[in-house]
Coordinates of C-alpha atoms in Angstrom, one line a residue:
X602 CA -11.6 89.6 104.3
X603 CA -12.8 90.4 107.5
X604 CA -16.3 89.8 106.4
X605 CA -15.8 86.7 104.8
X606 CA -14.0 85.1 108.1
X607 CA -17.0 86.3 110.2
X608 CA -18.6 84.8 108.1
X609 CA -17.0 81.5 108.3
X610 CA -17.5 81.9 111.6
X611 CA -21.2 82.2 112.2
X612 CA -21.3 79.0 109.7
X613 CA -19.2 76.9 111.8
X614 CA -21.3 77.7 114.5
X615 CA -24.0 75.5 113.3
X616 CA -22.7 73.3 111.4
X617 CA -21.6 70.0 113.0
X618 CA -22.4 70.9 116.8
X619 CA -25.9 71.7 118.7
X620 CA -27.6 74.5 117.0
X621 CA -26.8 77.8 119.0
X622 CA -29.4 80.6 118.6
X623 CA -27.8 83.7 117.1
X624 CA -29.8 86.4 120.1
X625 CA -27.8 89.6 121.8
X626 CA -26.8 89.1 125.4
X627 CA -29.3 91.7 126.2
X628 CA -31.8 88.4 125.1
X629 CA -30.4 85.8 127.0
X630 CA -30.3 87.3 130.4
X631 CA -33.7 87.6 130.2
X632 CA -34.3 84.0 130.4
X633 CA -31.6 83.8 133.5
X634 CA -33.9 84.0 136.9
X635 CA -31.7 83.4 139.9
X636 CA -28.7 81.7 140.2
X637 CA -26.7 79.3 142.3
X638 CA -22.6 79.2 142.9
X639 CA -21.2 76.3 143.4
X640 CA -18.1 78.0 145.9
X641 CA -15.0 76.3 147.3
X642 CA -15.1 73.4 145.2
X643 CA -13.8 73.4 141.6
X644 CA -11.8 76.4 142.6
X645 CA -10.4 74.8 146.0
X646 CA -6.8 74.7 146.3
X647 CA -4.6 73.1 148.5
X648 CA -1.4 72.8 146.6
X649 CA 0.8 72.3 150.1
X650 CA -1.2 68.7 151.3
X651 CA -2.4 67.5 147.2
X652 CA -0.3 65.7 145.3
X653 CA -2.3 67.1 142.1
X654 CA -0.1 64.0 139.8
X655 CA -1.1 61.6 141.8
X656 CA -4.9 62.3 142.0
X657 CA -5.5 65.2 139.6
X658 CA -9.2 65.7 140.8
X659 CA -9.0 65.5 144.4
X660 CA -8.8 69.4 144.5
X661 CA -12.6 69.3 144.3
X662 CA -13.1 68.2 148.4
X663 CA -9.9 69.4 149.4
X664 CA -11.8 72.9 151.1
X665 CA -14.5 70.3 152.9
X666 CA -17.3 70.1 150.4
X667 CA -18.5 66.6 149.2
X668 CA -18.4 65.7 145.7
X669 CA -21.1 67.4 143.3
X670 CA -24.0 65.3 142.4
X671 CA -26.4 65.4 139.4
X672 CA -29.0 64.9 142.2
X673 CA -27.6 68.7 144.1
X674 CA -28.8 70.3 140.3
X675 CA -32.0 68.5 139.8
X676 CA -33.2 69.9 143.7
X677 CA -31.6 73.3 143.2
X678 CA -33.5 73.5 139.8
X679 CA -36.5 72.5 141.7
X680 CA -36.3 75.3 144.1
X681 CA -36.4 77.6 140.7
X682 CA -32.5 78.3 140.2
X683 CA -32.0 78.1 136.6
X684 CA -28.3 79.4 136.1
X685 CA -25.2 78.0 137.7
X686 CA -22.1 79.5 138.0
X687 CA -19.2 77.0 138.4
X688 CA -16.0 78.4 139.8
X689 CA -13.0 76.5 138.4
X690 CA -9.2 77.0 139.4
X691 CA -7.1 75.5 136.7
X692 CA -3.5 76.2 138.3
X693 CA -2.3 72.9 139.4
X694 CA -3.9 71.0 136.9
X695 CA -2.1 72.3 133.5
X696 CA 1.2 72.0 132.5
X697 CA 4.3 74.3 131.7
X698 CA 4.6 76.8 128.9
X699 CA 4.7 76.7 126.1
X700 CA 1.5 74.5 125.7
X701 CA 0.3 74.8 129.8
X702 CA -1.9 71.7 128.7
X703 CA -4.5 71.0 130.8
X704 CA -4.8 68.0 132.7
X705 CA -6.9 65.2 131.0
X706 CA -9.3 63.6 134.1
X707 CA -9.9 67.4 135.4
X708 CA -10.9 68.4 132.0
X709 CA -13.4 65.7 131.9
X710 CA -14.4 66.5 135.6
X711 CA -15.2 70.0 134.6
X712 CA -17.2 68.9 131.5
X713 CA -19.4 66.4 133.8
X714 CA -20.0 69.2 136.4
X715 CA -21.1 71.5 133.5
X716 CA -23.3 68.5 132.2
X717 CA -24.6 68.2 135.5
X718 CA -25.8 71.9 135.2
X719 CA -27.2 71.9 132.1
X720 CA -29.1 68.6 131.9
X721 CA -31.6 70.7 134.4
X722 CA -32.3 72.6 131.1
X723 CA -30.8 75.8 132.8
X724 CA -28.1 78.2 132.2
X725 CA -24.1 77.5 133.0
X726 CA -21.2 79.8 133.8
X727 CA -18.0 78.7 133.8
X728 CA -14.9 80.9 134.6
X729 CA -11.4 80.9 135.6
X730 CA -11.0 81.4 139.4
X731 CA -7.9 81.9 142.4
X732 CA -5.5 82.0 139.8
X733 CA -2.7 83.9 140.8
X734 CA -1.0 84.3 137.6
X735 CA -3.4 87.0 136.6
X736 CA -2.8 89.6 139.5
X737 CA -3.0 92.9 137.9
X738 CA 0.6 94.0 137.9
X739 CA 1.9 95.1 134.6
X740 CA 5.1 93.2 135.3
X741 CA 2.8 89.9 134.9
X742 CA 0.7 91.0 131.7
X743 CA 2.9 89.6 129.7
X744 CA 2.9 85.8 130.8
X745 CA -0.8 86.3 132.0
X746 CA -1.8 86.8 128.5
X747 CA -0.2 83.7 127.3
X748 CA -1.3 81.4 130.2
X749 CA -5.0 83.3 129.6
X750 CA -5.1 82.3 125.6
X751 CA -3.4 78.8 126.1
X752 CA -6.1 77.6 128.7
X753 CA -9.1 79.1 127.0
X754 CA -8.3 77.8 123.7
X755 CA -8.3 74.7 125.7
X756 CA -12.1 74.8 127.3
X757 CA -12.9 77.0 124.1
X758 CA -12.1 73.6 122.1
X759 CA -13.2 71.0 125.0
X760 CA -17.5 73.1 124.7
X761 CA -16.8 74.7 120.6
X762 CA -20.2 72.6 120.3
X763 CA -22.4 73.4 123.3
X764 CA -25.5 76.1 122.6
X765 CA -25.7 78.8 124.3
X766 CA -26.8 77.4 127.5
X767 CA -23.0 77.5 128.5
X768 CA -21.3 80.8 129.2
X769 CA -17.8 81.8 129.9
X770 CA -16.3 84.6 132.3
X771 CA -12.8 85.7 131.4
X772 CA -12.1 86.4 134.9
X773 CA -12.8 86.5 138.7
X774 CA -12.5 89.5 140.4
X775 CA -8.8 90.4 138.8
X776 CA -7.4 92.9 140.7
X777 CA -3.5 93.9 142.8
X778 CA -3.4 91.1 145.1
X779 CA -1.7 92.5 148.3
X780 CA -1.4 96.0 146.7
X781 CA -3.0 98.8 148.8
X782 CA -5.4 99.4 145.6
X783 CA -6.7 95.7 145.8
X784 CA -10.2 96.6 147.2
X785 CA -10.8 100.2 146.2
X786 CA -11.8 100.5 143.2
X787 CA -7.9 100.0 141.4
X788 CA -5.6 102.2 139.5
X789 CA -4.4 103.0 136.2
X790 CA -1.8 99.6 136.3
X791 CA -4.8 97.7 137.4
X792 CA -7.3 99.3 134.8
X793 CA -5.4 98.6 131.9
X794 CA -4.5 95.5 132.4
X795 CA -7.9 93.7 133.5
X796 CA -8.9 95.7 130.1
X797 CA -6.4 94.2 128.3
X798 CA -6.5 90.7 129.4
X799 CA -11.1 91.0 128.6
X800 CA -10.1 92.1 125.1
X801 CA -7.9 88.8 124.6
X802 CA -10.6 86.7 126.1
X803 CA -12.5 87.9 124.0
X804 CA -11.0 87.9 120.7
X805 CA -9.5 83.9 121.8
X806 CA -12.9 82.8 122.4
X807 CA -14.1 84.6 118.9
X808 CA -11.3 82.8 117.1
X809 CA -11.9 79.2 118.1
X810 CA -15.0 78.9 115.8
X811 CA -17.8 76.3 116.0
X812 CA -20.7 77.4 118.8
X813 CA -17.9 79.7 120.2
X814 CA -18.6 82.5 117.3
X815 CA -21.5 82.9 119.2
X816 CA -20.5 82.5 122.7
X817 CA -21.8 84.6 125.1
X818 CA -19.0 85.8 127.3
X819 CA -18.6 87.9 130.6
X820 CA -16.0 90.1 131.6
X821 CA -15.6 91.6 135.0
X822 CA -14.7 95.5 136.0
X823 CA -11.7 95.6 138.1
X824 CA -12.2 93.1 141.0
X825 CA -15.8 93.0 139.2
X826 CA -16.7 95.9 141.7
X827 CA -19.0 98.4 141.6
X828 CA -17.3 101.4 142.5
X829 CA -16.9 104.6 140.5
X830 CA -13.0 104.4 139.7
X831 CA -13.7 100.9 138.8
X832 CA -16.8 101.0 136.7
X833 CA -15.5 104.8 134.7
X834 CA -12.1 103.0 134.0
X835 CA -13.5 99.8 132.5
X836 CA -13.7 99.1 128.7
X837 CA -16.7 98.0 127.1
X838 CA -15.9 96.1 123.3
X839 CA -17.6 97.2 120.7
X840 CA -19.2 95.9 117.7
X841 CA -19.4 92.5 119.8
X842 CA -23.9 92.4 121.1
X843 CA -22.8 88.6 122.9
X844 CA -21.0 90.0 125.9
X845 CA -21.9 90.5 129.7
X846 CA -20.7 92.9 132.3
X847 CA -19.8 90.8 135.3
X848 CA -20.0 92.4 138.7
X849 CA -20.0 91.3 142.2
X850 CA -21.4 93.1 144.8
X851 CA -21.9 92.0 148.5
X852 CA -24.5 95.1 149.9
X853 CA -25.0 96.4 152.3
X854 CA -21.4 95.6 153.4
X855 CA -21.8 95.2 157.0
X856 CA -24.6 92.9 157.0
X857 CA -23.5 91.0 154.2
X858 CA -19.9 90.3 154.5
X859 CA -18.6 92.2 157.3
X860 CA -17.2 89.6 160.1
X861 CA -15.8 92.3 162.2
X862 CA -16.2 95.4 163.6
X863 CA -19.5 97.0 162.9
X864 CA -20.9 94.0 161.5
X865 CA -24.6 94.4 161.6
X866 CA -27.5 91.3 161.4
X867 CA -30.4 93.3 161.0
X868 CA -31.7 94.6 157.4
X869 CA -33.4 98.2 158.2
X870 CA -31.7 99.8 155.5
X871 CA -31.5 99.4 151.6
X872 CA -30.1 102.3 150.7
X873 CA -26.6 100.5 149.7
X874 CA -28.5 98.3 147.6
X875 CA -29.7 101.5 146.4
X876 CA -26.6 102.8 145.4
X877 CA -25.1 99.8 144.2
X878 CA -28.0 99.5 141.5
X879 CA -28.1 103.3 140.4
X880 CA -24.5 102.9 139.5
X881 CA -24.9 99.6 137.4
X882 CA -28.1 101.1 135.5
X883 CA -26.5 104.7 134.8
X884 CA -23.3 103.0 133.7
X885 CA -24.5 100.2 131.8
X886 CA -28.2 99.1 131.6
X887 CA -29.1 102.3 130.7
X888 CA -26.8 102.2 127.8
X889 CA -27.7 98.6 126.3
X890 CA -24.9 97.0 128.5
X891 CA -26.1 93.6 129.6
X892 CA -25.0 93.2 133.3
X893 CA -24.5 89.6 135.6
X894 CA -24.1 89.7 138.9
X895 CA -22.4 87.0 139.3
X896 CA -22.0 86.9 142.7
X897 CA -24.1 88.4 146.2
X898 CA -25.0 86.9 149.3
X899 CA -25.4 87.5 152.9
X900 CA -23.9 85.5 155.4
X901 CA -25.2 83.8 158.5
X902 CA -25.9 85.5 161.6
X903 CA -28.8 83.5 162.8
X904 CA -30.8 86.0 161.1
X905 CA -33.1 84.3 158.5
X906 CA -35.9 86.6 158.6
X907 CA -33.8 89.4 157.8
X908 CA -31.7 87.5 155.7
X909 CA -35.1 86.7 153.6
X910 CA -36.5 90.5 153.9
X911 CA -32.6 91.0 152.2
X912 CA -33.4 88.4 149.6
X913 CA -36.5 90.0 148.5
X914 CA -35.5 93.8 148.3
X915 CA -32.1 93.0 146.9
X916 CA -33.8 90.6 144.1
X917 CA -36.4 92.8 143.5
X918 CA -34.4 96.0 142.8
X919 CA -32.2 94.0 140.3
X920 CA -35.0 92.2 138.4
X921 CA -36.5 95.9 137.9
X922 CA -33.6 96.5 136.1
X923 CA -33.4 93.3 133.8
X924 CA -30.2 91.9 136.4
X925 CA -29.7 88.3 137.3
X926 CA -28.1 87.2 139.9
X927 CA -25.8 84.5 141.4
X928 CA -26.0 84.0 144.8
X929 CA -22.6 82.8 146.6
X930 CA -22.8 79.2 148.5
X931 CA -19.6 78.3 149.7
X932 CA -20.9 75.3 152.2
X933 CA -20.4 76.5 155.4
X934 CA -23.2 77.3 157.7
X935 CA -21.4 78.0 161.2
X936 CA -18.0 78.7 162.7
X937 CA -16.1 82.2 162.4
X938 CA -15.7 82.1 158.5
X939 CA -17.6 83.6 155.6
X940 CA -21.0 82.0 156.0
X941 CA -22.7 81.4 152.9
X942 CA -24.1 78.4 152.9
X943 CA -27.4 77.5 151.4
X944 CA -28.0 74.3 150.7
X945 CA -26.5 71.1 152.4
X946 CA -24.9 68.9 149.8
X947 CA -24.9 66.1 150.9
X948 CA -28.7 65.8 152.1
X949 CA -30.0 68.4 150.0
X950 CA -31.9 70.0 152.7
X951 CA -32.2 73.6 151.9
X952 CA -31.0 74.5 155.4
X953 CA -32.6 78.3 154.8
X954 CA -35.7 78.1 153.2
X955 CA -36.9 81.5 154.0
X956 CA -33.7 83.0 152.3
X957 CA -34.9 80.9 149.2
X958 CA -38.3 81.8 149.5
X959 CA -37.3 85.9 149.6
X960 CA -35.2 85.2 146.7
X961 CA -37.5 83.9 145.2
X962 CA -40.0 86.2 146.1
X963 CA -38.2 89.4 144.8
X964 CA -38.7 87.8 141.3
X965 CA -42.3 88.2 141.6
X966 CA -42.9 84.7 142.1
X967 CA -44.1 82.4 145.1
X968 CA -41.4 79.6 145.8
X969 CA -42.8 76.5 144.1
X970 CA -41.1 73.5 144.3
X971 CA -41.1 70.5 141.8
X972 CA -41.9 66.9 142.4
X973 CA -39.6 65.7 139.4
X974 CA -38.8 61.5 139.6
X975 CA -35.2 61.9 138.4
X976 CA -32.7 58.6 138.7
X977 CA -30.1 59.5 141.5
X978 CA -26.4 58.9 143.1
X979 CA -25.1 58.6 146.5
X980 CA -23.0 61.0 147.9
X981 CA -20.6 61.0 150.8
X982 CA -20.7 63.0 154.2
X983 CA -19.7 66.6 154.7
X984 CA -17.4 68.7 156.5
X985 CA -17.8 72.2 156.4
X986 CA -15.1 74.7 155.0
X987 CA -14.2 77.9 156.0
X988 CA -13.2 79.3 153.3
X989 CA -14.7 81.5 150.3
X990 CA -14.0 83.9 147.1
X991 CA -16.5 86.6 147.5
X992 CA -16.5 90.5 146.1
X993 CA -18.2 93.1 147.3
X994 CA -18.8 96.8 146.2
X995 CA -17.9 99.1 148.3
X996 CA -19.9 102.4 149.3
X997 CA -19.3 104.9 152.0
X998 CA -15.2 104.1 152.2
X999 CA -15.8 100.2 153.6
X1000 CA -12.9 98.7 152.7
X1001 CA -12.0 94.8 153.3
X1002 CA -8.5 95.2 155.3
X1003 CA -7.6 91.2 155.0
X1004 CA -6.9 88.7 152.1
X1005 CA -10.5 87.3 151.0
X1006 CA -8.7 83.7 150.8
X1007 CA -7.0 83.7 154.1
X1008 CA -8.9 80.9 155.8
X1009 CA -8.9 77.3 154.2

């Protein structure tokens, strides 16, 4: 029986929707180069000033960032990004148990950003993001799961016929939210459930048919960090070759992400880097584990050139290893916040075009940008947020002391 609904499965996945090639994870990323978040913007909240009946999509600007454009794909596809992860929070936009039915107009907003992504013929990730009914507390596993299988059945149904161009990630960095264990690495409660709640994901996304037999899926580590606890408590599936270890790692921490004390804006030293890589291959690439990282960056210190010497090793080391990676843009280029961003959105100037080019670069490739006639839209002004979702790993004890989401 279970043969014959596998099966049925794999059949469904062709018939009636875009042909998906049947290839192992360990195939696809090999066709991911670098890639491009698009941060604070699908997964902005502001529950306190939104009333989310009354404009359902106005979520998307409410941290400062313009509304996405077909137009910001086409010129970051140009520059050579050919994956794009697009952070979605769904809370506020879906109803109560027991159906916790998604909202109608932000479905369809989701499904045009997606488009948006794909029509560049590159790669899309989209995930479930700042939700805070998945903190990793036992006492929530119970109505996580439920919420987690009622609003991936949902976008499982909404893309059961996209090819595998389109990716889904379980989860973002789930971890103890305001637990002394939130950033180091977690502990047996924590474990267990983010490896409970990947094995539902999984087995959800499996059971919805069509393309989705084949789906490749990502599943993060504990706060999808790269620390020893984290990574040696994490369950891999088995028997499944269409899943991706997802794993965020911000290194070296104090020139990347650090905003306080210590806080360094000179690269000299890529010995975190280092690390951070020895422990992904040992743990997984070395064992046929395909690996995203599906976020990285290093924020603005008025540093460019080192910020592009960054770029290049960090690139570099990962690509070695077969690794892509998404780097973090959250919009905001000055101020006292996380500054990660990379491209302005509503010009599309690439306001750092040596960090591209040392992205780039650590691929093995010179930057070469495309003169592409597409038809375009107009797009409003822009503010700048100060806000972002960003993991890092951690070596040597550093050890984020405040809540990651703080500043809006």
């Amino acid at each position: 029986m279970k043969i014959l609904n596998t099966l049925s499965l794999l059949s469904l996945a062709v018939i009636g929707s875009k042909a998906m090639k049947n290839i192992s994870s360990k195939e696809l990323v090999k066709d991911l180069t670098i890639g491009w978040s698009l941060g604070n913007t699908l997964d902005a909240t502001c529950f306190e000033t939104l009333d989310y009946n009354k404009n359902p999509i106005a979520s998307e600007t409410c941290w400062g960032n313009v509304k996405t454009t077909q137009e910001l794909y086409y010129k970051l596809s140009d520059l050579g990004f050919n994956t794009f992860r697009i952070p979605t929070t769904w809370s506020g936009h879906f109803g109560n148990a027991p159906d916790y039915k998604i909202n109608d107009q932000w479905m369809k907003r989701v499904r045009e950003i997606v488009d948006y992504a794909l029509n560049t013929g590159g790669y899309a990730i989209l995930n479930i993001h700042h939700e805070t009914w998945n903190h990793a507390f036992q006492k929530n596993l119970d109505s996580a799961k439920k919420i987690l299988v009622a609003i991936w059945k949902q976008i499982a149904a909404e893309f059961a016929d996209y090819d595998e161009h389109l990716i889904f990630e379980g989860m973002n960095e789930p971890r103890k939210v305001g637990d002394a264990n939130e950033w180091n690495g977690g502990d047996y409660e924590g474990w267990s459930f983010v490896n409970e709640m990947n094995d539902l994901f999984v087995k959800t996304i499996r059971a919805t048919g069509g393309n989705n037999a084949l789906r490749h899926l990502m599943i993060p580590t504990y706060a999808a960090c790269v620390m020893d606890n984290a990574v040696n408590n994490f369950k891999f599936p088995s028997g499944d070759d269409k899943v991706i270890v997802s794993l965020h790692s911000y290194s070296p921490y104090n020139f990347a992400l650090n905003n306080g004390a210590g806080a360094i804006s000179n690269f000299y030293d890529g010995s975190e880097i280092d690390w951070v890589m020895n422990i992904i291959n040992s743990n997984f690439i070395s064992k046929g584990i395909p690996v995203i990282i599906g976020e990285f960056g290093a924020m603005n210190r008025n540093n460019e050139d080192d910020r592009e010497r960054w770029a290049e090793y960090y690139i570099k080391k990962a690509t070695s290893l077969g690794i892509p990676c998404v780097i973090w843009d959250n919009g905001y280029f000055e101020g006292e916040g996380e500054r990660f961003g990379l491209i302005n959105r509503s010009t599309l100037q690439v306001v750092y075009p040596k960090l591209v080019n040392g992205l780039i670069k650590g691929l093995g490739n010179s930057i070469k940008t495309r003169t592409t006639v597409r038809k375009t839209t107009t797009t409003t002004s822009q503010s700048q947020p100060t806000n972002d979702n960003s993991c890092f790993s951690v070596n040597l004890g550093y050890i984020r002391s405040e809540n990651k989401n703080k500043n809006k």
